Short mmCIF file of C-alpha atoms and ligand atoms in Angstrom, two decimals:
data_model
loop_
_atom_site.label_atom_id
_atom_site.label_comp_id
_atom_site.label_asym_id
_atom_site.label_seq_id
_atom_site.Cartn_x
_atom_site.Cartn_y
_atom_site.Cartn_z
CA UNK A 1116 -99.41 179.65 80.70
CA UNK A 1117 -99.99 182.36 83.10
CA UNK A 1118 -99.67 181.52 86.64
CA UNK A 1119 -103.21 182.36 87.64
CA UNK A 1120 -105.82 180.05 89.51
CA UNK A 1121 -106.55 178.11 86.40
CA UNK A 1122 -102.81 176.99 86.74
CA UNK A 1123 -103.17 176.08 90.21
CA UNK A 1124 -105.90 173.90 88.77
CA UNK A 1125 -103.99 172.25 85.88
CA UNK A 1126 -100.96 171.91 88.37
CA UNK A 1127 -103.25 169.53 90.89
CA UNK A 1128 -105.08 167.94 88.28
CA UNK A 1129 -101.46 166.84 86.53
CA UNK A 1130 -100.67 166.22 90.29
CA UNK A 1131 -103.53 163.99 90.99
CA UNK A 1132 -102.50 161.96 87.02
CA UNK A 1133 -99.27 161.58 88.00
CA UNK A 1134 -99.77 160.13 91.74
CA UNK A 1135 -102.50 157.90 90.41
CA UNK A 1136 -99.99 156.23 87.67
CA UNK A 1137 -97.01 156.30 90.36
CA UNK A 1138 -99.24 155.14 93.37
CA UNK A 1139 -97.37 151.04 92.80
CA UNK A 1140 -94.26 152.46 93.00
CA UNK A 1141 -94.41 155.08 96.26
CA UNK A 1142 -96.34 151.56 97.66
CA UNK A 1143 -93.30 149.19 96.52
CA UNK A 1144 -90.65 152.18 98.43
CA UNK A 1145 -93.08 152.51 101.75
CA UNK A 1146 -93.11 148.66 101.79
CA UNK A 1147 -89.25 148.59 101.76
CA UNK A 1148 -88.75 151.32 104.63
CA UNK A 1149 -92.47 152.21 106.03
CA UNK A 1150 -95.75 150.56 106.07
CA UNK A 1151 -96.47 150.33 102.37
CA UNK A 1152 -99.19 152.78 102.24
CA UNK A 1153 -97.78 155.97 100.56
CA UNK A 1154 -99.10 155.68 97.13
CA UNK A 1155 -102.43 154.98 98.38
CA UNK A 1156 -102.49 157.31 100.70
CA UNK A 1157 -101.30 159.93 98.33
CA UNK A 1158 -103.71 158.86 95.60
CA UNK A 1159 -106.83 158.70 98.02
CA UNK A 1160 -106.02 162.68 99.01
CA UNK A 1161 -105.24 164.11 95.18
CA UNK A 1162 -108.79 162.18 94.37
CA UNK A 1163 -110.60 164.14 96.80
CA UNK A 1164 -108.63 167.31 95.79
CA UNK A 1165 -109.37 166.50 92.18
CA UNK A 1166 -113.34 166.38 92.94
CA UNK A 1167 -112.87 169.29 94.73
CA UNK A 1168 -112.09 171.70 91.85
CA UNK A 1169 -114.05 170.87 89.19
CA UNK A 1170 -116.26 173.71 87.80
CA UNK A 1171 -114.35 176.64 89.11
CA UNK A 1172 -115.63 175.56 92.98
CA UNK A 1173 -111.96 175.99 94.47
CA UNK A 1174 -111.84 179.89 94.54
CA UNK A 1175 -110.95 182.38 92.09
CA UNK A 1176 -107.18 182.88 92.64
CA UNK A 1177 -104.29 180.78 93.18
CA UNK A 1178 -104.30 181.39 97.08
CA UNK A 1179 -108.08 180.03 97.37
CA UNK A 1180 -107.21 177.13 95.34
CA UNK A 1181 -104.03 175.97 97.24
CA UNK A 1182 -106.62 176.81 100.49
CA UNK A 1183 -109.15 174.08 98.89
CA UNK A 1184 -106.57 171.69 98.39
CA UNK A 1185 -105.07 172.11 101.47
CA UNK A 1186 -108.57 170.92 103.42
CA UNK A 1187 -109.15 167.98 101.42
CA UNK A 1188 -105.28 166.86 101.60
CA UNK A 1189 -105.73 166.98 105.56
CA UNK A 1190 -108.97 164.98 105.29
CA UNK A 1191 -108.09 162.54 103.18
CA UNK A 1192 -104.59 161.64 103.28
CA UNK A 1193 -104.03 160.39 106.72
CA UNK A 1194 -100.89 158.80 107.98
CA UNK A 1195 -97.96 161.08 108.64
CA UNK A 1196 -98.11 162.72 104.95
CA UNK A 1197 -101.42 164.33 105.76
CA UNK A 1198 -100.68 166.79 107.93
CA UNK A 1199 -97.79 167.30 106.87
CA UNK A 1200 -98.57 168.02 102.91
CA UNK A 1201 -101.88 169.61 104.20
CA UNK A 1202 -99.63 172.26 106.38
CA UNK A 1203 -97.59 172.60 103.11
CA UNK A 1204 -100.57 173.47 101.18
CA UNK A 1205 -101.99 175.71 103.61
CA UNK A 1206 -98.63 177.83 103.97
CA UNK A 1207 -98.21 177.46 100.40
CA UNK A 1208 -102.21 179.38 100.10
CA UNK A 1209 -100.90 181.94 102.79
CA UNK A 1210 -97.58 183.01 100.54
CA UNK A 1211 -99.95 183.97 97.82
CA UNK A 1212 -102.46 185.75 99.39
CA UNK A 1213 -104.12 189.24 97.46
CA UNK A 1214 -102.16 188.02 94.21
CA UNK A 1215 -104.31 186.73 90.64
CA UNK A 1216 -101.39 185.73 89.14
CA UNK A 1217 -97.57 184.58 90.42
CA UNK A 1218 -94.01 185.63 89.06
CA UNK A 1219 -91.34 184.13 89.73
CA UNK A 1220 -90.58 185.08 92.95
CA UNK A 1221 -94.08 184.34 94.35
CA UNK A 1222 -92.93 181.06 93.24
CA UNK A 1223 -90.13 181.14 95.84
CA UNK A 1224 -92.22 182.16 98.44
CA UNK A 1225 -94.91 179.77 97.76
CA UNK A 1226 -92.16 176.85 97.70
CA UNK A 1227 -90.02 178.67 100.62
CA UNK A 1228 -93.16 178.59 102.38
CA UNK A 1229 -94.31 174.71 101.90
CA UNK A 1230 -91.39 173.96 103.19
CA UNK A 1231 -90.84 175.87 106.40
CA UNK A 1232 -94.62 174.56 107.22
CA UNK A 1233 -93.50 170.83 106.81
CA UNK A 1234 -90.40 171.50 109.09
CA UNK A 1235 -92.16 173.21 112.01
CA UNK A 1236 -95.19 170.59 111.66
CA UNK A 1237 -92.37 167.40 111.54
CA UNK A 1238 -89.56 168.63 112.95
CA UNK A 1239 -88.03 167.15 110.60
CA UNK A 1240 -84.57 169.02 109.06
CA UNK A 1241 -82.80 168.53 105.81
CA UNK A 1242 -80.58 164.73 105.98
CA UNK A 1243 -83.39 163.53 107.83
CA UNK A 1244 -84.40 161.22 105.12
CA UNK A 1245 -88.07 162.70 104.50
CA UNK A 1246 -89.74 164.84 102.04
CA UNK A 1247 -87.97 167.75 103.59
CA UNK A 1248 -84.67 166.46 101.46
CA UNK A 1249 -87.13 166.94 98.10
CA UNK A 1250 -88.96 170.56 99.20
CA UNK A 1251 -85.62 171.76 100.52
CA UNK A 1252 -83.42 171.33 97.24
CA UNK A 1253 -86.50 172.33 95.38
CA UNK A 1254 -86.37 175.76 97.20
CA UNK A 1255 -82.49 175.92 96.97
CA UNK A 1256 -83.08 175.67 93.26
CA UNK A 1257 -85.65 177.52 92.94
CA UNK A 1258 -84.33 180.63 94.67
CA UNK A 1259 -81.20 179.82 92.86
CA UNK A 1260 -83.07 179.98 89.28
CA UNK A 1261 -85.28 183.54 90.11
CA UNK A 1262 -82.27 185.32 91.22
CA UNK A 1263 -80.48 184.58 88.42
CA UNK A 1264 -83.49 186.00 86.42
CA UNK A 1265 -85.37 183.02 85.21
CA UNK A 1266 -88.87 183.40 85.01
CA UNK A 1267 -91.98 182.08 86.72
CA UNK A 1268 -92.01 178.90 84.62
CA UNK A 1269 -88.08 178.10 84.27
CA UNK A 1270 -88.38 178.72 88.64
CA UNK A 1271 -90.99 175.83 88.48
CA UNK A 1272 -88.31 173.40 86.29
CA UNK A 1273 -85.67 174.31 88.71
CA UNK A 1274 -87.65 173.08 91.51
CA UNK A 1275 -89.00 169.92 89.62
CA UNK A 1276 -85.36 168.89 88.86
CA UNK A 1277 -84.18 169.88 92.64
CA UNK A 1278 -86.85 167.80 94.01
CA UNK A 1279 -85.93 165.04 92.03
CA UNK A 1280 -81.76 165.12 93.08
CA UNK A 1281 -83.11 165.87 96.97
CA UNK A 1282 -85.53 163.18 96.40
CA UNK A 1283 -82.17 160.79 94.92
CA UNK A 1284 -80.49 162.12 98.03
CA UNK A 1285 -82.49 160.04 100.77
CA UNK A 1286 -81.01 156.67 99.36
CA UNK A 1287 -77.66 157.08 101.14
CA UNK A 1288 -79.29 158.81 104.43
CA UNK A 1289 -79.86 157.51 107.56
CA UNK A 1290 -83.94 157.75 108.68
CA UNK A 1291 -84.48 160.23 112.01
CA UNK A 1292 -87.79 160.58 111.66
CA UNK A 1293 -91.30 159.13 110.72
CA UNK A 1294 -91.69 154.26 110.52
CA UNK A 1295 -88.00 154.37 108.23
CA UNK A 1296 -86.48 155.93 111.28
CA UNK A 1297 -86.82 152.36 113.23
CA UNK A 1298 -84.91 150.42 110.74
CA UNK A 1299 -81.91 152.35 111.06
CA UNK A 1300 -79.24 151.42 109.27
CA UNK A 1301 -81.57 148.68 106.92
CA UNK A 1302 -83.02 151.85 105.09
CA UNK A 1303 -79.87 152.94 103.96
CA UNK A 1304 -79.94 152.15 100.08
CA UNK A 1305 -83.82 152.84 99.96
CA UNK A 1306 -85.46 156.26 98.89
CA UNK A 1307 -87.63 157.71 101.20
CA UNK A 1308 -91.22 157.50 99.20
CA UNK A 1309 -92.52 161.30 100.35
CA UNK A 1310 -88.94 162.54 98.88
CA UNK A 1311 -90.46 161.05 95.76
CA UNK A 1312 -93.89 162.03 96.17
CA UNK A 1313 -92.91 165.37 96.54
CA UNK A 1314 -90.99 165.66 93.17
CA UNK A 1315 -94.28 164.19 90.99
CA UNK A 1316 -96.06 167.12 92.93
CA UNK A 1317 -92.92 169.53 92.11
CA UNK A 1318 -92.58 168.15 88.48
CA UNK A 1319 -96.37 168.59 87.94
CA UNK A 1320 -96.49 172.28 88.81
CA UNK A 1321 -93.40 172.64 85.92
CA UNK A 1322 -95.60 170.87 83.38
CA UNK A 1323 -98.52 172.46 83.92
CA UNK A 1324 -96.73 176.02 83.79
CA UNK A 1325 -95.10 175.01 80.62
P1 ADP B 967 -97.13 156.79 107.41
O1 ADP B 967 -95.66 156.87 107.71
O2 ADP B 967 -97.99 157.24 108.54
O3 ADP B 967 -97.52 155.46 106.85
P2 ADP B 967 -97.04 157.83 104.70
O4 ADP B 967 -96.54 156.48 104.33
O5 ADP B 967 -98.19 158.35 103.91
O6 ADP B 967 -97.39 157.89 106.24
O7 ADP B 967 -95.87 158.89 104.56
C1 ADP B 967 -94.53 158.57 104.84
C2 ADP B 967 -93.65 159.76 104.45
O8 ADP B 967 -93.91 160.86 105.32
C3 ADP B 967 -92.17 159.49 104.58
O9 ADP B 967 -91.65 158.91 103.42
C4 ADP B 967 -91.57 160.86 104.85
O10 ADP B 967 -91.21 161.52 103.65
C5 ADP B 967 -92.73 161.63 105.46
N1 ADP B 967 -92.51 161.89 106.87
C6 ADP B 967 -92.78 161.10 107.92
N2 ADP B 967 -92.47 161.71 109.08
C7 ADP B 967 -92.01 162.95 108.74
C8 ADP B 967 -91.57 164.11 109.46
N3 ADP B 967 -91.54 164.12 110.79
N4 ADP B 967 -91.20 165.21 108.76
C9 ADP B 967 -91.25 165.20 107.40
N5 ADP B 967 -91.66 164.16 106.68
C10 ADP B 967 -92.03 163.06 107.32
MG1 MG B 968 -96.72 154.62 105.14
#
């Protein structure tokens, strides 16, 4: 598939599928280090995203898409993931700006980008125990995969499998930031559930590229 707005589209849509299916299970890992309301939240904000796009209504290129998502992420999400995948979004909409359709290095940028707007929003920095771990390896690998001269859709597996190992990296952390950070050394042994979150987001941009 080319990686044009329709992709952006198929890539939230898969996003908004695969959220809804793993919604128990980011639950089950808030409940164990958080509040127990990371699955619904996330599945309450990729609903209103996926009723935002139908019919063409979220723009015409991938940067007007990401924009749309980006509102109704901030909206609906709430808790700390809100703003904080709603930044991700939006920076992720800015990246891509002027372009119809993405090569692999616009996939950099865009995930380069998500990222840096998630740090400066949560101050948050890689080993921190967040979703920062998943979006940082995801970029590492990603960057890794287009300079090595994969193309758009082998950048997107890169980051899907990064995000997963970054995401398998938060058991064995220590929390300093966000509800996991008061338990201390009781989260150690737990995955942090926007780690996870992040790599069904990550792993649902490779699939829908593929
Ligand atoms: P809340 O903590 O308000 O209940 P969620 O449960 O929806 O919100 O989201 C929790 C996730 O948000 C955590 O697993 C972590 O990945 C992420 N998070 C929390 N605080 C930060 C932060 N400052 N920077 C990056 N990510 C954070
Ligand atoms: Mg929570």
């Amino acid at each position: 598939m080319i990686l044009d707005s329709a992709w952006v589209v198929a890539w939230l849509t898969a996003a908004a599928d695969a959220i809804a299916e793993q919604a128990p299970t980011l639950n089950e890992l808030d409940r164990e280090i958080g509040d127990g309301d990371h699955g619904e939240n996330m599945n309450r904000g990729f609903e209103a995203v996926r009723a935002a796009l139908g019919d063409g209504a979220g723009g015409s290129t991938p940067s007007e898409v990401l924009r749309a998502a980006a509102m109704k992420l901030i909206s609906s999400i709430g808790g700390a993931a809100g703003p904080l995948y709603g930044t991700a979004f939006l920076r992720a909409s800015d990246a891509v700006s002027g372009r119809d359709e993405l090569g692999s290095r616009d996939v950099v940028e865009l995930i380069d980008a998500a990222l840096r707007g998630i740090e400066e929003r949560g101050h948050a920095v890689p080993g921190d125990k967040t979703m920062v771990d998943a979006w940082s390896a995801a970029a590492t690998a990603a960057r890794a995969a287009s300079e090595s001269g994969g193309d758009a859709r082998e950048v997107l597996q890169a980051a899907a499998g990064g995000a997963e190992q970054g995401a398998a990296s938060t058991d064995a952390l220590l929390p300093h930031k966000g509800r996991a950070s008061y338990l201390g050394e009781r989260a150690v042994g737990h995955r942090d559930p926007g780690a996870v979150s992040t790599a069904v987001i990550l792993r649902a941009a490779a699939e829908a590229a593929a």
